[in-house]
Tab-separated table of C-alpha atoms and ligand atoms in Angstrom:
chain	number	residue	atom	x	y	z
Y	1	MET	CA	0.316	16.026	-9.514
Y	2	ARG	CA	0.098	12.687	-7.763
Y	3	PRO	CA	2.593	9.958	-8.705
Y	4	VAL	CA	1.495	6.678	-10.277
Y	5	VAL	CA	2.618	3.864	-7.967
Y	6	ILE	CA	2.742	0.123	-8.582
Y	7	ALA	CA	3.670	-1.789	-5.435
Y	8	ALA	CA	4.275	-5.536	-5.291
Y	9	ASN	CA	3.300	-7.357	-2.112
Y	10	TRP	CA	5.011	-10.730	-2.233
Y	11	LYS	CA	3.425	-11.829	1.064
Y	12	MET	CA	4.951	-15.097	2.402
Y	13	HIS	CA	6.529	-16.103	-0.888
Y	14	THR	CA	10.173	-16.375	-2.036
Y	15	THR	CA	13.347	-17.193	-0.078
Y	16	PRO	CA	16.655	-15.342	0.246
Y	17	ALA	CA	17.993	-17.779	-2.344
Y	18	ASP	CA	15.511	-16.936	-5.094
Y	19	ALA	CA	14.078	-13.490	-4.284
Y	20	GLY	CA	16.940	-11.471	-5.779
Y	21	GLU	CA	16.666	-13.102	-9.171
Y	22	LEU	CA	12.897	-12.597	-9.306
Y	23	ALA	CA	13.272	-8.949	-8.286
Y	24	ALA	CA	15.935	-8.337	-10.920
Y	25	THR	CA	13.767	-9.958	-13.585
Y	26	ILE	CA	10.767	-7.845	-12.625
Y	27	ALA	CA	12.878	-4.676	-12.550
Y	28	ALA	CA	14.160	-5.384	-16.069
Y	29	ARG	CA	10.717	-6.270	-17.415
Y	30	THR	CA	9.004	-3.190	-15.951
Y	31	ARG	CA	11.287	-0.477	-17.256
Y	32	VAL	CA	9.027	2.107	-18.879
Y	33	ASP	CA	9.691	5.522	-20.310
Y	34	ALA	CA	7.287	7.242	-17.909
Y	35	PRO	CA	7.329	8.236	-14.256
Y	36	VAL	CA	5.906	5.112	-12.611
Y	37	THR	CA	7.034	4.570	-9.022
Y	38	ARG	CA	7.812	0.856	-8.589
Y	39	VAL	CA	8.137	-0.848	-5.215
Y	40	ILE	CA	8.740	-4.502	-4.312
Y	41	CYS	CA	7.828	-5.676	-0.793
Y	42	PRO	CA	9.362	-9.107	-0.151
Y	43	PRO	CA	9.417	-10.981	3.178
Y	44	TYR	CA	11.746	-9.457	5.798
Y	45	VAL	CA	14.400	-12.136	5.325
Y	46	CYS	CA	14.570	-11.356	1.595
Y	47	LEU	CA	14.964	-7.567	1.959
Y	48	ALA	CA	18.760	-7.668	1.740
Y	49	ALA	CA	18.831	-9.952	-1.289
Y	50	VAL	CA	16.177	-7.917	-3.097
Y	51	GLY	CA	17.928	-4.670	-2.208
Y	52	ALA	CA	21.191	-5.969	-3.641
Y	53	ALA	CA	19.463	-7.197	-6.781
Y	54	LEU	CA	17.726	-3.849	-7.303
Y	55	ALA	CA	20.800	-1.685	-6.683
Y	56	GLY	CA	21.223	0.606	-9.665
Y	57	THR	CA	17.592	0.243	-10.727
Y	58	ALA	CA	14.794	2.698	-9.964
Y	59	VAL	CA	12.791	0.036	-8.133
Y	60	ALA	CA	12.415	0.638	-4.396
Y	61	VAL	CA	12.276	-1.959	-1.644
Y	62	GLY	CA	9.528	-2.115	0.972
Y	63	ALA	CA	8.772	-4.193	4.046
Y	64	GLN	CA	5.361	-5.764	4.594
Y	65	ASN	CA	4.960	-4.739	8.228
Y	66	VAL	CA	6.668	-2.880	11.069
Y	67	HIS	CA	6.275	-2.985	14.849
Y	68	HIS	CA	4.687	-0.097	16.752
Y	69	GLU	CA	7.513	0.112	19.319
Y	70	LEU	CA	11.158	0.958	18.694
Y	71	THR	CA	12.817	-1.770	20.791
Y	72	GLY	CA	11.818	-4.114	23.574
Y	73	ALA	CA	10.692	-7.569	24.568
Y	74	TYR	CA	8.731	-8.364	21.398
Y	75	THR	CA	9.984	-11.753	20.263
Y	76	GLY	CA	9.968	-12.199	16.531
Y	77	GLU	CA	9.098	-8.583	15.739
Y	78	ILE	CA	10.917	-6.002	13.587
Y	79	SER	CA	10.989	-2.276	14.384
Y	80	ALA	CA	11.272	0.689	12.051
Y	81	PRO	CA	14.902	1.547	12.922
Y	82	MET	CA	15.878	-2.052	12.098
Y	83	LEU	CA	14.699	-1.511	8.533
Y	84	ALA	CA	17.172	1.317	7.910
Y	85	GLY	CA	19.217	0.501	4.845
Y	86	LEU	CA	16.997	-2.461	4.000
Y	87	ALA	CA	13.732	-0.792	2.983
Y	88	SER	CA	12.526	2.661	2.028
Y	89	TRP	CA	8.797	1.793	2.030
Y	90	VAL	CA	6.599	-0.207	4.382
Y	91	ILE	CA	3.068	-1.609	4.231
Y	92	VAL	CA	0.985	-1.047	7.368
Y	93	GLY	CA	-2.457	-2.380	8.200
Y	94	HIS	CA	-2.735	-5.060	5.536
Y	95	SER	CA	-6.018	-6.927	5.985
Y	96	GLU	CA	-4.183	-10.247	6.359
Y	97	ARG	CA	-2.438	-8.791	9.422
Y	98	ARG	CA	-5.681	-7.355	10.739
Y	99	ARG	CA	-7.158	-10.856	10.297
Y	100	ASP	CA	-4.237	-12.991	11.521
Y	101	ALA	CA	-2.472	-10.729	14.008
Y	102	GLY	CA	-5.500	-8.843	15.310
Y	103	GLU	CA	-4.221	-5.463	14.174
Y	104	THR	CA	-6.624	-2.631	14.941
Y	105	ASP	CA	-6.835	0.852	13.454
Y	106	GLU	CA	-5.266	2.163	16.649
Y	107	LEU	CA	-2.275	-0.167	16.260
Y	108	VAL	CA	-1.986	0.634	12.560
Y	109	GLY	CA	-1.890	4.341	13.423
Y	110	ARG	CA	0.992	3.725	15.810
Y	111	LYS	CA	2.832	1.694	13.171
Y	112	LEU	CA	2.258	4.546	10.750
Y	113	ARG	CA	3.842	6.925	13.247
Y	114	ARG	CA	6.926	4.695	13.558
Y	115	ALA	CA	7.231	4.401	9.802
Y	116	VAL	CA	7.043	8.167	9.310
Y	117	GLU	CA	9.517	8.841	12.132
Y	118	ALA	CA	11.981	6.454	10.503
Y	119	GLY	CA	11.616	8.061	7.074
Y	120	LEU	CA	9.891	5.036	5.573
Y	121	ARG	CA	7.188	5.730	2.981
Y	122	PRO	CA	4.053	4.043	4.309
Y	123	ILE	CA	1.450	2.192	2.275
Y	124	VAL	CA	-1.577	2.298	4.569
Y	125	CYS	CA	-4.180	-0.373	3.819
Y	126	VAL	CA	-7.911	-0.009	4.392
Y	127	GLY	CA	-10.912	-1.888	3.051
Y	128	GLU	CA	-14.221	-3.441	3.985
Y	129	GLN	CA	-15.283	-7.064	4.441
Y	130	LEU	CA	-17.762	-8.697	2.063
Y	131	VAL	CA	-20.626	-8.607	4.548
Y	132	GLU	CA	-19.983	-4.909	5.113
Y	133	ARG	CA	-20.219	-4.206	1.388
Y	134	GLU	CA	-23.320	-6.308	1.012
Y	135	THR	CA	-25.045	-4.491	3.853
Y	136	GLY	CA	-24.191	-1.049	2.526
Y	137	GLN	CA	-21.584	-0.249	5.167
Y	138	ALA	CA	-18.447	-0.142	3.013
Y	139	GLU	CA	-18.116	3.627	3.009
Y	140	ALA	CA	-18.722	3.989	6.741
Y	141	VAL	CA	-16.242	1.213	7.532
Y	142	VAL	CA	-13.454	2.722	5.469
Y	143	ARG	CA	-14.205	6.197	6.793
Y	144	GLY	CA	-13.907	4.780	10.308
Y	145	GLN	CA	-10.614	3.056	9.497
Y	146	ILE	CA	-9.089	6.273	8.190
Y	147	HIS	CA	-10.310	8.218	11.195
Y	148	GLY	CA	-9.063	5.573	13.629
Y	149	ILE	CA	-5.651	5.313	12.028
Y	150	LEU	CA	-5.115	9.069	11.789
Y	151	THR	CA	-6.357	9.642	15.319
Y	152	ALA	CA	-3.841	7.143	16.693
Y	153	PHE	CA	-1.161	8.571	14.404
Y	154	GLY	CA	-1.623	12.078	15.655
Y	155	ASP	CA	-2.661	11.275	19.239
Y	156	ALA	CA	-5.902	13.039	18.338
Y	157	THR	CA	-4.138	16.341	17.646
Y	158	PHE	CA	-2.951	16.888	14.131
Y	159	GLY	CA	-0.239	19.427	14.829
Y	160	ASP	CA	3.274	18.539	13.802
Y	161	ALA	CA	2.171	15.025	13.065
Y	162	ALA	CA	0.177	16.356	10.131
Y	163	ALA	CA	3.197	18.029	8.582
Y	164	ASP	CA	5.205	14.838	9.092
Y	165	LEU	CA	2.572	12.795	7.321
Y	166	ASP	CA	2.398	15.311	4.485
Y	167	GLU	CA	6.126	14.994	3.938
Y	168	SER	CA	6.314	11.227	4.368
Y	169	GLY	CA	5.165	10.404	0.859
Y	170	ALA	CA	2.460	8.207	2.352
Y	171	VAL	CA	0.118	6.276	0.091
Y	172	ILE	CA	-3.276	4.737	0.879
Y	173	ALA	CA	-4.229	1.346	-0.562
Y	174	TYR	CA	-7.956	0.681	-0.807
Y	175	GLU	CA	-8.199	-3.096	-0.663
Y	176	PRO	CA	-11.686	-4.559	-0.263
Y	177	VAL	CA	-11.050	-7.734	1.729
Y	178	TRP	CA	-13.376	-9.819	-0.452
Y	179	ALA	CA	-11.272	-8.966	-3.508
Y	180	ILE	CA	-7.892	-10.002	-2.090
Y	181	GLY	CA	-6.584	-13.239	-3.536
Y	182	THR	CA	-10.048	-14.233	-4.722
Y	183	GLY	CA	-9.902	-13.376	-8.402
Y	184	ARG	CA	-12.975	-11.219	-7.782
Y	185	ASN	CA	-11.866	-7.624	-8.229
Y	186	ALA	CA	-13.888	-4.509	-7.461
Y	187	THR	CA	-15.059	-2.381	-10.373
Y	188	GLY	CA	-13.058	0.669	-11.330
Y	189	ALA	CA	-16.067	2.844	-10.550
Y	190	ASP	CA	-16.480	1.376	-7.055
Y	191	ALA	CA	-12.767	1.788	-6.365
Y	192	ALA	CA	-12.948	5.414	-7.490
Y	193	THR	CA	-15.933	6.044	-5.233
Y	194	MET	CA	-14.008	4.594	-2.302
Y	195	ALA	CA	-10.956	6.708	-3.146
Y	196	GLY	CA	-13.243	9.726	-2.849
Y	197	VAL	CA	-14.503	8.482	0.513
Y	198	ILE	CA	-10.895	8.054	1.693
Y	199	ARG	CA	-9.903	11.568	0.615
Y	200	ALA	CA	-13.003	13.056	2.245
Y	201	ALA	CA	-12.239	11.172	5.477
Y	202	ILE	CA	-8.664	12.501	5.475
Y	203	ALA	CA	-9.922	16.035	4.819
Y	204	ALA	CA	-12.444	15.668	7.639
Y	205	THR	CA	-9.575	15.263	10.121
Y	206	GLY	CA	-8.267	18.661	9.011
Y	207	LEU	CA	-5.614	17.325	6.645
Y	208	VAL	CA	-7.086	19.042	3.599
Y	209	ASP	CA	-3.865	19.368	1.592
Y	210	LEU	CA	-2.885	15.785	2.295
Y	211	ALA	CA	-6.319	14.581	1.195
Y	212	ALA	CA	-5.801	16.075	-2.240
Y	213	ALA	CA	-2.149	15.126	-2.591
Y	214	ILE	CA	-2.064	11.566	-1.281
Y	215	PRO	CA	-2.003	8.788	-3.888
Y	216	VAL	CA	-4.768	6.211	-3.477
Y	217	LEU	CA	-4.017	2.764	-4.878
Y	218	TYR	CA	-6.447	-0.051	-5.539
Y	219	GLY	CA	-5.599	-3.581	-4.399
Y	220	GLY	CA	-7.421	-6.883	-4.734
Y	221	SER	CA	-6.914	-9.372	-7.572
Y	222	VAL	CA	-5.182	-6.820	-9.799
Y	223	THR	CA	-3.800	-8.310	-13.029
Y	224	ALA	CA	-2.390	-7.042	-16.305
Y	225	GLY	CA	-5.856	-7.712	-17.702
Y	226	ASN	CA	-7.825	-5.509	-15.317
Y	227	ILE	CA	-5.357	-2.783	-14.242
Y	228	GLY	CA	-6.632	-0.510	-17.037
Y	229	GLU	CA	-10.098	-0.380	-15.498
Y	230	PHE	CA	-8.644	1.113	-12.318
Y	231	LEU	CA	-6.141	3.478	-13.886
Y	232	ALA	CA	-8.868	4.850	-16.155
Y	233	GLU	CA	-10.273	6.424	-12.987
Y	234	PRO	CA	-8.615	9.787	-12.221
Y	235	ALA	CA	-9.098	9.129	-8.488
Y	236	ILE	CA	-6.952	5.965	-8.604
Y	237	ASP	CA	-3.179	6.429	-8.683
Y	238	GLY	CA	-1.899	2.883	-8.976
Y	239	ALA	CA	-2.141	-0.567	-7.461
Y	240	LEU	CA	-0.961	-2.787	-4.644
Y	241	VAL	CA	-0.516	-6.139	-6.342
Y	242	GLY	CA	-0.348	-9.479	-4.545
Y	243	GLY	CA	-0.561	-12.759	-6.445
Y	244	ALA	CA	0.217	-11.245	-9.856
Y	245	SER	CA	3.290	-9.476	-8.478
Y	246	LEU	CA	5.228	-12.763	-8.381
Y	247	LYS	CA	4.784	-13.165	-12.158
Y	248	PRO	CA	7.129	-11.081	-14.324
Y	249	ASP	CA	4.744	-11.208	-17.308
Y	250	GLU	CA	1.911	-9.831	-15.213
Y	251	MET	CA	4.087	-7.134	-13.686
Y	252	ALA	CA	5.357	-6.144	-17.130
Y	253	GLY	CA	1.775	-5.704	-18.317
Y	254	ILE	CA	0.662	-3.849	-15.208
Y	255	VAL	CA	3.558	-1.382	-15.251
Y	256	ALA	CA	3.299	-0.883	-19.017
Y	257	ARG	CA	-0.331	0.144	-18.555
Y	258	ALA	CA	0.626	2.353	-15.611
Y	259	GLY	CA	3.211	4.003	-17.844
Y	260	LEU	CA	0.467	5.107	-20.249
Y	261	THR	CA	-1.439	6.657	-17.370
Y	262	ALA	CA	1.646	8.326	-15.927
Y	263	ALA	CA	2.534	9.800	-19.313
Y	264	ALA	CA	-1.006	11.038	-19.887
Y	265	ARG	CA	-1.327	12.565	-16.424
Y	266	SER	CA	2.032	14.291	-16.658
Y	267	GLY	CA	0.845	16.028	-19.803
Y	268	GLY	CA	2.361	13.692	-22.371
Y	269	ALA	CA	-0.174	11.761	-24.382
Y	270	GLY	CA	-3.140	13.771	-23.025
O	1	LIG	P1	-3.982	-9.963	-4.496
O	1	LIG	O1	-3.467	-9.312	-3.139
O	1	LIG	O2	-3.501	-9.106	-5.622
O	1	LIG	O3	-3.384	-11.334	-4.517
O	1	LIG	O4	-5.486	-9.988	-4.426
O	1	LIG	C1	-3.448	-7.916	-2.978
O	1	LIG	C2	-2.933	-7.563	-1.617
O	1	LIG	O5	-3.210	-8.305	-0.664
O	1	LIG	O6	-2.252	-6.556	-1.445
């Protein structure tokens, strides 16, 4: 059974002075009596404060990015080994980094490799642009992203790398770019279709077990008001939440709804 995951992407918001208090508030407001995996991904400089604030809670800490090399002359960058003790999850391939830092599928695959090597649970982001959806290319684009990322991850051979990825607890986030931060979310049905495309693309690389086992999250203008539409889809296992993840009321509503799904899927409420 796949876990239900709600991950908060705080993007470039909060400071070391205020992040801990916000994280603690969210942790307290999102306690549910069901197996929902909660993750908060603050800016790098807030990881320590958020980690301290979340100590003793079940909420995990994630980074928003990681470099594809281990050390070297990369001014301003952070590598996977540097995150040891600060984060247990990491987002790779977010569309804002693809847009602003020119990240390609090949680079994202290498970041994924570093994350897995370091024992970080990756949240791998994929998703199409608006023009790609409008011209009927969404499925092909996302299929290509998955193939490109996994090819770079495994250096085109999915030997041991496949087993590593299986064991990494990796999660995919389907985030249509036109839905991020726009207030215009995808439909639950479209997100479910794309989750199927993602699983088929993973299976097509030979990773058949991983395709069935990997959680697929939806991201893009998720709120407490619309999370139910996504979690009603059996193919969707949670959400990557941006803007709403800075609001404790919204997070409380989102995780409460996720708790119903987690209970139902684990055989509780049916
Ligand atoms: P949003 O961002 O919820 O603000 O649309 C989602 C994301 O970028 O992960």
